[in-house]
PDB file of C-alpha atoms in Angstrom:
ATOM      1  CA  UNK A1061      61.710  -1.083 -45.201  1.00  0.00           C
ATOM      2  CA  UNK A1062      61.841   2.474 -43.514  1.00  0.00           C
ATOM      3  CA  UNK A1063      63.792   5.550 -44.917  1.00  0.00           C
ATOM      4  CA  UNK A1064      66.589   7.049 -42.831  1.00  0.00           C
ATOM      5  CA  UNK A1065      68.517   9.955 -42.828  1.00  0.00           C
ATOM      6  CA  UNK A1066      70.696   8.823 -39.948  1.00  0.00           C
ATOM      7  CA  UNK A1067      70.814   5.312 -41.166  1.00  0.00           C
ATOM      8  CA  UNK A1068      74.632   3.774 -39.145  1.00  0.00           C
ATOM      9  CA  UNK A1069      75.934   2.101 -42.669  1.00  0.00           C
ATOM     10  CA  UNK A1070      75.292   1.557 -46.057  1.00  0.00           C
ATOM     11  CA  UNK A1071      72.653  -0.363 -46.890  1.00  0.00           C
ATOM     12  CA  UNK A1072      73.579  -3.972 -49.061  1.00  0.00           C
ATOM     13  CA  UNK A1073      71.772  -6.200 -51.526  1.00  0.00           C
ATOM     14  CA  UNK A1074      70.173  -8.294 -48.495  1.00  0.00           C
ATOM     15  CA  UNK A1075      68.218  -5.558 -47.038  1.00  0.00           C
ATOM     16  CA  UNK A1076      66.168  -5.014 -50.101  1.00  0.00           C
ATOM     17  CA  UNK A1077      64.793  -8.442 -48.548  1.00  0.00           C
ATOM     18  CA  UNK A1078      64.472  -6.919 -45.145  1.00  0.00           C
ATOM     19  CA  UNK A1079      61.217  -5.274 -44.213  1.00  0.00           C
ATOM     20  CA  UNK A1080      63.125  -4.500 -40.794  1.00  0.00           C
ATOM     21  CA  UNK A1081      66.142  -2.702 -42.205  1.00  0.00           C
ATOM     22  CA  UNK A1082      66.625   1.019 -42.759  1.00  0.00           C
ATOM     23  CA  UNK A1083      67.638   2.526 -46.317  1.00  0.00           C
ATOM     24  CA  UNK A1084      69.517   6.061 -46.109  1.00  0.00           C
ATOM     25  CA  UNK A1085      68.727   9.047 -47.921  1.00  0.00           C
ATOM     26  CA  UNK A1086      71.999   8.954 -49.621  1.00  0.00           C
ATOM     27  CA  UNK A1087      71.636   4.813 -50.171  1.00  0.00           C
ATOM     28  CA  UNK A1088      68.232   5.876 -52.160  1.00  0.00           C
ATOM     29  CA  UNK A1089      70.205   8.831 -54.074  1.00  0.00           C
ATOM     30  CA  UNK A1090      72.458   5.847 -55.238  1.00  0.00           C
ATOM     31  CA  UNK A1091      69.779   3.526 -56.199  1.00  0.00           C
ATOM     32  CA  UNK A1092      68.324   6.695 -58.664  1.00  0.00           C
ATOM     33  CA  UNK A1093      71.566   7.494 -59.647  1.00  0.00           C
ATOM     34  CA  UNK A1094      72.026   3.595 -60.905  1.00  0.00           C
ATOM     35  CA  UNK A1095      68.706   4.027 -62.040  1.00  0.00           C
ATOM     36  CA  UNK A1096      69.285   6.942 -64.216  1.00  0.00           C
ATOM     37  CA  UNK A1097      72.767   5.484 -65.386  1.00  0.00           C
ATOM     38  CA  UNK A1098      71.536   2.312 -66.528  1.00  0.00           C
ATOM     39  CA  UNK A1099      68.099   3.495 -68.201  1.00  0.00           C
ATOM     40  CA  UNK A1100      68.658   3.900 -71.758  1.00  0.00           C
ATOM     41  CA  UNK A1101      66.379   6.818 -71.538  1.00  0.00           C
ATOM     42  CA  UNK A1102      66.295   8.193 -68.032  1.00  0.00           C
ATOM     43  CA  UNK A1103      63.397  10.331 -68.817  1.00  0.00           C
ATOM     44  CA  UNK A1104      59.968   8.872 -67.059  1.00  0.00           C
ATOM     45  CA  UNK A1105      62.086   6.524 -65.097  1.00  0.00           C
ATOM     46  CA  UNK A1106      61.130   8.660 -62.178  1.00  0.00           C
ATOM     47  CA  UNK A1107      57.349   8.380 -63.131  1.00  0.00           C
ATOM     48  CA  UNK A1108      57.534   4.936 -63.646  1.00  0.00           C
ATOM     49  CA  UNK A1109      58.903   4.184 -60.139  1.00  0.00           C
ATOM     50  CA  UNK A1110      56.222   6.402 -58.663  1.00  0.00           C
ATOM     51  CA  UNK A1111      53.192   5.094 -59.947  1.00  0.00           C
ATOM     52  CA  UNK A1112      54.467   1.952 -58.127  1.00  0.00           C
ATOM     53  CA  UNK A1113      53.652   4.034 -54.702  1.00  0.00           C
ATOM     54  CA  UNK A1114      50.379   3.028 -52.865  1.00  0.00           C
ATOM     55  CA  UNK A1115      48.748   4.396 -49.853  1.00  0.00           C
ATOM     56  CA  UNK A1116      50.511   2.304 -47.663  1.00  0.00           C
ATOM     57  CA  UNK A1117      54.171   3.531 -48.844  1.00  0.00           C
ATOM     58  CA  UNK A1118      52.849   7.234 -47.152  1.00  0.00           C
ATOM     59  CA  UNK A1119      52.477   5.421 -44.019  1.00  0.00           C
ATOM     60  CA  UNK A1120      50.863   7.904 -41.259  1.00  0.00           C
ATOM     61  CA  UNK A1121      49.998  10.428 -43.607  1.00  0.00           C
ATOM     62  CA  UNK A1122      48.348   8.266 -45.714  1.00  0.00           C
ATOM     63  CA  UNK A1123      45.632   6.744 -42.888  1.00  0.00           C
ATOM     64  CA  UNK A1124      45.360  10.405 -41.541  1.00  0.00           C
ATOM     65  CA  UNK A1125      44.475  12.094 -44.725  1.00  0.00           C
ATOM     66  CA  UNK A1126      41.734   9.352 -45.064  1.00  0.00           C
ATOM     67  CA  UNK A1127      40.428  11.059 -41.371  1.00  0.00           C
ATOM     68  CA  UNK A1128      40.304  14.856 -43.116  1.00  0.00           C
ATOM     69  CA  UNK A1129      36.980  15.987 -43.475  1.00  0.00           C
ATOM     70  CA  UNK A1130      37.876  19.240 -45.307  1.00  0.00           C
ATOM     71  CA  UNK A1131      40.290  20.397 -47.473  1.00  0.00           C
ATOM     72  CA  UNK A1132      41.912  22.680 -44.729  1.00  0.00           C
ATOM     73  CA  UNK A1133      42.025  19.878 -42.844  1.00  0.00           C
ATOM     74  CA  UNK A1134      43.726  17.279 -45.634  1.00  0.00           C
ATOM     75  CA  UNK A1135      46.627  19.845 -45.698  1.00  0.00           C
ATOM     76  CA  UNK A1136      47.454  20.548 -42.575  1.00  0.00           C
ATOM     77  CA  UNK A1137      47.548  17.127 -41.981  1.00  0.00           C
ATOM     78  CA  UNK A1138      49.745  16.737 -45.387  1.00  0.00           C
ATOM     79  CA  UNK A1139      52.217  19.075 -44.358  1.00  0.00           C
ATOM     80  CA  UNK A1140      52.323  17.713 -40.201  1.00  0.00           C
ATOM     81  CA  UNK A1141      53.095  14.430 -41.828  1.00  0.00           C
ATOM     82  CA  UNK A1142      54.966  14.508 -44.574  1.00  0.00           C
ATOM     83  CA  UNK A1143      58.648  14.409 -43.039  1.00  0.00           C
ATOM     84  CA  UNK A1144      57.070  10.918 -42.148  1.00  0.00           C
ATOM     85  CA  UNK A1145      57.075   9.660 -45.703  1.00  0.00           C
ATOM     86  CA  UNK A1146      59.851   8.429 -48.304  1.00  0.00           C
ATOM     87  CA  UNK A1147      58.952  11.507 -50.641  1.00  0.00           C
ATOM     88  CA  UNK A1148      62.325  13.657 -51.238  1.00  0.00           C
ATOM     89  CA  UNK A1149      60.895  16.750 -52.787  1.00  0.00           C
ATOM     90  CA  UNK A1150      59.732  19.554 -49.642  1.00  0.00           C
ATOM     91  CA  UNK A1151      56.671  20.716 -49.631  1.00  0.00           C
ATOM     92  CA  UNK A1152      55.070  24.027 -48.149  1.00  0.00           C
ATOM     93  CA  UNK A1153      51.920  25.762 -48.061  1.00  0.00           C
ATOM     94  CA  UNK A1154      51.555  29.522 -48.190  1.00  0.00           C
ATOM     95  CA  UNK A1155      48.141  30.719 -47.550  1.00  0.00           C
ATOM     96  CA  UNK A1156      46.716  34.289 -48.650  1.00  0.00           C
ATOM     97  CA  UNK A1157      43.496  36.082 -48.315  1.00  0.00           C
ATOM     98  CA  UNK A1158      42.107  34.807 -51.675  1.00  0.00           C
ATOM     99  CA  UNK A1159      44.041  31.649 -52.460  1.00  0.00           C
ATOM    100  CA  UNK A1160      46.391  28.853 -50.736  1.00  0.00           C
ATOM    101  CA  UNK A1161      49.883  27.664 -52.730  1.00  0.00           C
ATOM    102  CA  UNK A1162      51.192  24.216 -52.043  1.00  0.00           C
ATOM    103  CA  UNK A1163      54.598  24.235 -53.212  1.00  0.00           C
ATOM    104  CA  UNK A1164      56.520  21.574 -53.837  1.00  0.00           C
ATOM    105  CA  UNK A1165      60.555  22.366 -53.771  1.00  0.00           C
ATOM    106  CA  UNK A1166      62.979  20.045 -54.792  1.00  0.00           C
ATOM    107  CA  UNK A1167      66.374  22.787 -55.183  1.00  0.00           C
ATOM    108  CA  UNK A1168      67.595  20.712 -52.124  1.00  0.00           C
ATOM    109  CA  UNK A1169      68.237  17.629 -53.671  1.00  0.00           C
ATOM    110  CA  UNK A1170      71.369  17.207 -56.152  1.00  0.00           C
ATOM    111  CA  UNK A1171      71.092  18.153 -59.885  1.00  0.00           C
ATOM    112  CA  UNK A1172      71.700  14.875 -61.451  1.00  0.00           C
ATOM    113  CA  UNK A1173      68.711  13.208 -59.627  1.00  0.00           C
ATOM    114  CA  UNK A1174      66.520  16.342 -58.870  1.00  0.00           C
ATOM    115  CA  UNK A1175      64.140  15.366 -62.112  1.00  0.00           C
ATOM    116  CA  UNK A1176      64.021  11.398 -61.181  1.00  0.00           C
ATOM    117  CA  UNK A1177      62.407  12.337 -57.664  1.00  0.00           C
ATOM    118  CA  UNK A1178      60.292  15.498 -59.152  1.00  0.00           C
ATOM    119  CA  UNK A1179      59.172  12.700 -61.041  1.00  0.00           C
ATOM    120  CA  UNK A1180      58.429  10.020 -58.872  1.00  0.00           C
ATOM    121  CA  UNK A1181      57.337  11.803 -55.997  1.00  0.00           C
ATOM    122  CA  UNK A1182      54.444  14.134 -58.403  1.00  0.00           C
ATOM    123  CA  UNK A1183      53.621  10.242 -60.262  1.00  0.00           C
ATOM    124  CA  UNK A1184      53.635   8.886 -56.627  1.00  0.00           C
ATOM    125  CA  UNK A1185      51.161  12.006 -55.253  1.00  0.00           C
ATOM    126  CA  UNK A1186      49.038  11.500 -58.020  1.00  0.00           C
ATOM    127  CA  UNK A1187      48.711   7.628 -57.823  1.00  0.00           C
ATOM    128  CA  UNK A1188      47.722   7.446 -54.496  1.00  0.00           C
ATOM    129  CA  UNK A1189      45.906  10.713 -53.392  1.00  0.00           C
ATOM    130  CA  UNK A1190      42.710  10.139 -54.913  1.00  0.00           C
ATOM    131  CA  UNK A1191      42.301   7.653 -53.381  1.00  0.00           C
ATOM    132  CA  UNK A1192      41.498   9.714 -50.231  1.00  0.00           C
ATOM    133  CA  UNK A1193      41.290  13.094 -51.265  1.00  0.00           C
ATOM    134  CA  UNK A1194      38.920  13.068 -54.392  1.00  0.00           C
ATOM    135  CA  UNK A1195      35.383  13.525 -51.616  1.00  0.00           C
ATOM    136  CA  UNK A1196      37.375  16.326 -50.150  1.00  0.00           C
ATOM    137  CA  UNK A1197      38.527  17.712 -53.312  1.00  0.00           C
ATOM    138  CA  UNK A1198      35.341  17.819 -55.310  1.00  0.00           C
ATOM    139  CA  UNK A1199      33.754  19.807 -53.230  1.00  0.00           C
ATOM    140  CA  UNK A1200      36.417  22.182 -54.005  1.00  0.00           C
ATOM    141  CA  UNK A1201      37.046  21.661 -57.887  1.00  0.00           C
ATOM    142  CA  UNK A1202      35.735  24.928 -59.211  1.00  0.00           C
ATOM    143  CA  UNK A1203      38.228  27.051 -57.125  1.00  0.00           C
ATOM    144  CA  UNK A1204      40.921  24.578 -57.688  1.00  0.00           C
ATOM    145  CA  UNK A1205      43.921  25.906 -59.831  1.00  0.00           C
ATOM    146  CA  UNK A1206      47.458  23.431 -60.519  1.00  0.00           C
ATOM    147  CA  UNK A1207      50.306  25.694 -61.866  1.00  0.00           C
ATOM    148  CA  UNK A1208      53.421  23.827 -62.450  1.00  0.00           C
ATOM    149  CA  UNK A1209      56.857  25.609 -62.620  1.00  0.00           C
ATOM    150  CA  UNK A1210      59.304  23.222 -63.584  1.00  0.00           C
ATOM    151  CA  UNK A1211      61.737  22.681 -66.474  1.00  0.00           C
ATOM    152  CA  UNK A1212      59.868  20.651 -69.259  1.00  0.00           C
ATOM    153  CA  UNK A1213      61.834  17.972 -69.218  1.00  0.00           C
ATOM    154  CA  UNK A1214      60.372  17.440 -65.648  1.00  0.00           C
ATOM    155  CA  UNK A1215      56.784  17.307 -67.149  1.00  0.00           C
ATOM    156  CA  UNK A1216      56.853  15.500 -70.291  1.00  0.00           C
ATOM    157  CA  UNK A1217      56.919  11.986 -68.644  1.00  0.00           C
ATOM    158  CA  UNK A1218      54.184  13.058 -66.234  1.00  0.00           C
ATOM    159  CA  UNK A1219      51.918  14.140 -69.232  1.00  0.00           C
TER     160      UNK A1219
END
């Protein structure tokens, strides 16, 4: 099942069964606004939906990350291919003389489902990126800093 932004008409229970059919942006804000109305906690939903990602949901970016020989390399390929995958939150990379920011933005998406796809999309990052990344990534792990700037009710599930 591919995401699209352009998709003709809404999708319907039956192509949940179709690998074939094409599931809209705002079809997948519905499904995690549902989500969120009918959790009795909504908090973590968004986690628990991501850790359900695997390296084959990335599609392209996933198989060319697994190519990247250096960490340079891993993100430029990240950010080429990232419009690719089903992940809502943007990301960017601003490089500097001393240090490199990857910045993930998610003020595009609407309030009441912004923290279900922060969620999900971090939980579905940090399922599946090892996988390829961690030979790259150790060779970098003393020079590697994470700062997260996010409302706390975005982390707590993700801790």
């Amino acid at each position: 099942m591919a995401l699209s932004d352009s998709a003709i008409r809404k999708a319907t229970p039956a192509d949940l069964e179709d690998a074939d059919s094409d599931i809209s942006a705002d079809d997948e804000i519905t499904m995690a606004r549902n989500l969120i109305r009918l959790a009795p906690d909504p908090a973590g939903v968004g986690v628990a939906v991501g850790t359900r990602i695997n390296l084959t949901n990335l599609g392209m970016l996933g198989f060319a990350a697994m190519a990247s020989g250096t960490l340079r390399e891993l993100l430029s390929i990240g950010l080429r291919f990232f419009s690719l995958t089903s992940l809502r939150v943007s990301l960017r990379l601003v490089e500097g003389p001393t240090h490199c920011d990857v910045i993930l933005d998610a003020g595009h998406l609407p309030p009441d489902v912004r923290q279900f796809f922060v969620e999900r999309d971090i939980a579905g990052a940090a399922s599946t990126v090892p996988v390829f990344a961690r030979p790259i990534l150790s060779r970098y792990a003393d020079a590697i800093r994470v700062e997260l700037a996010a409302h706390e009710d975005y982390l707590g599930p993700l801790l």
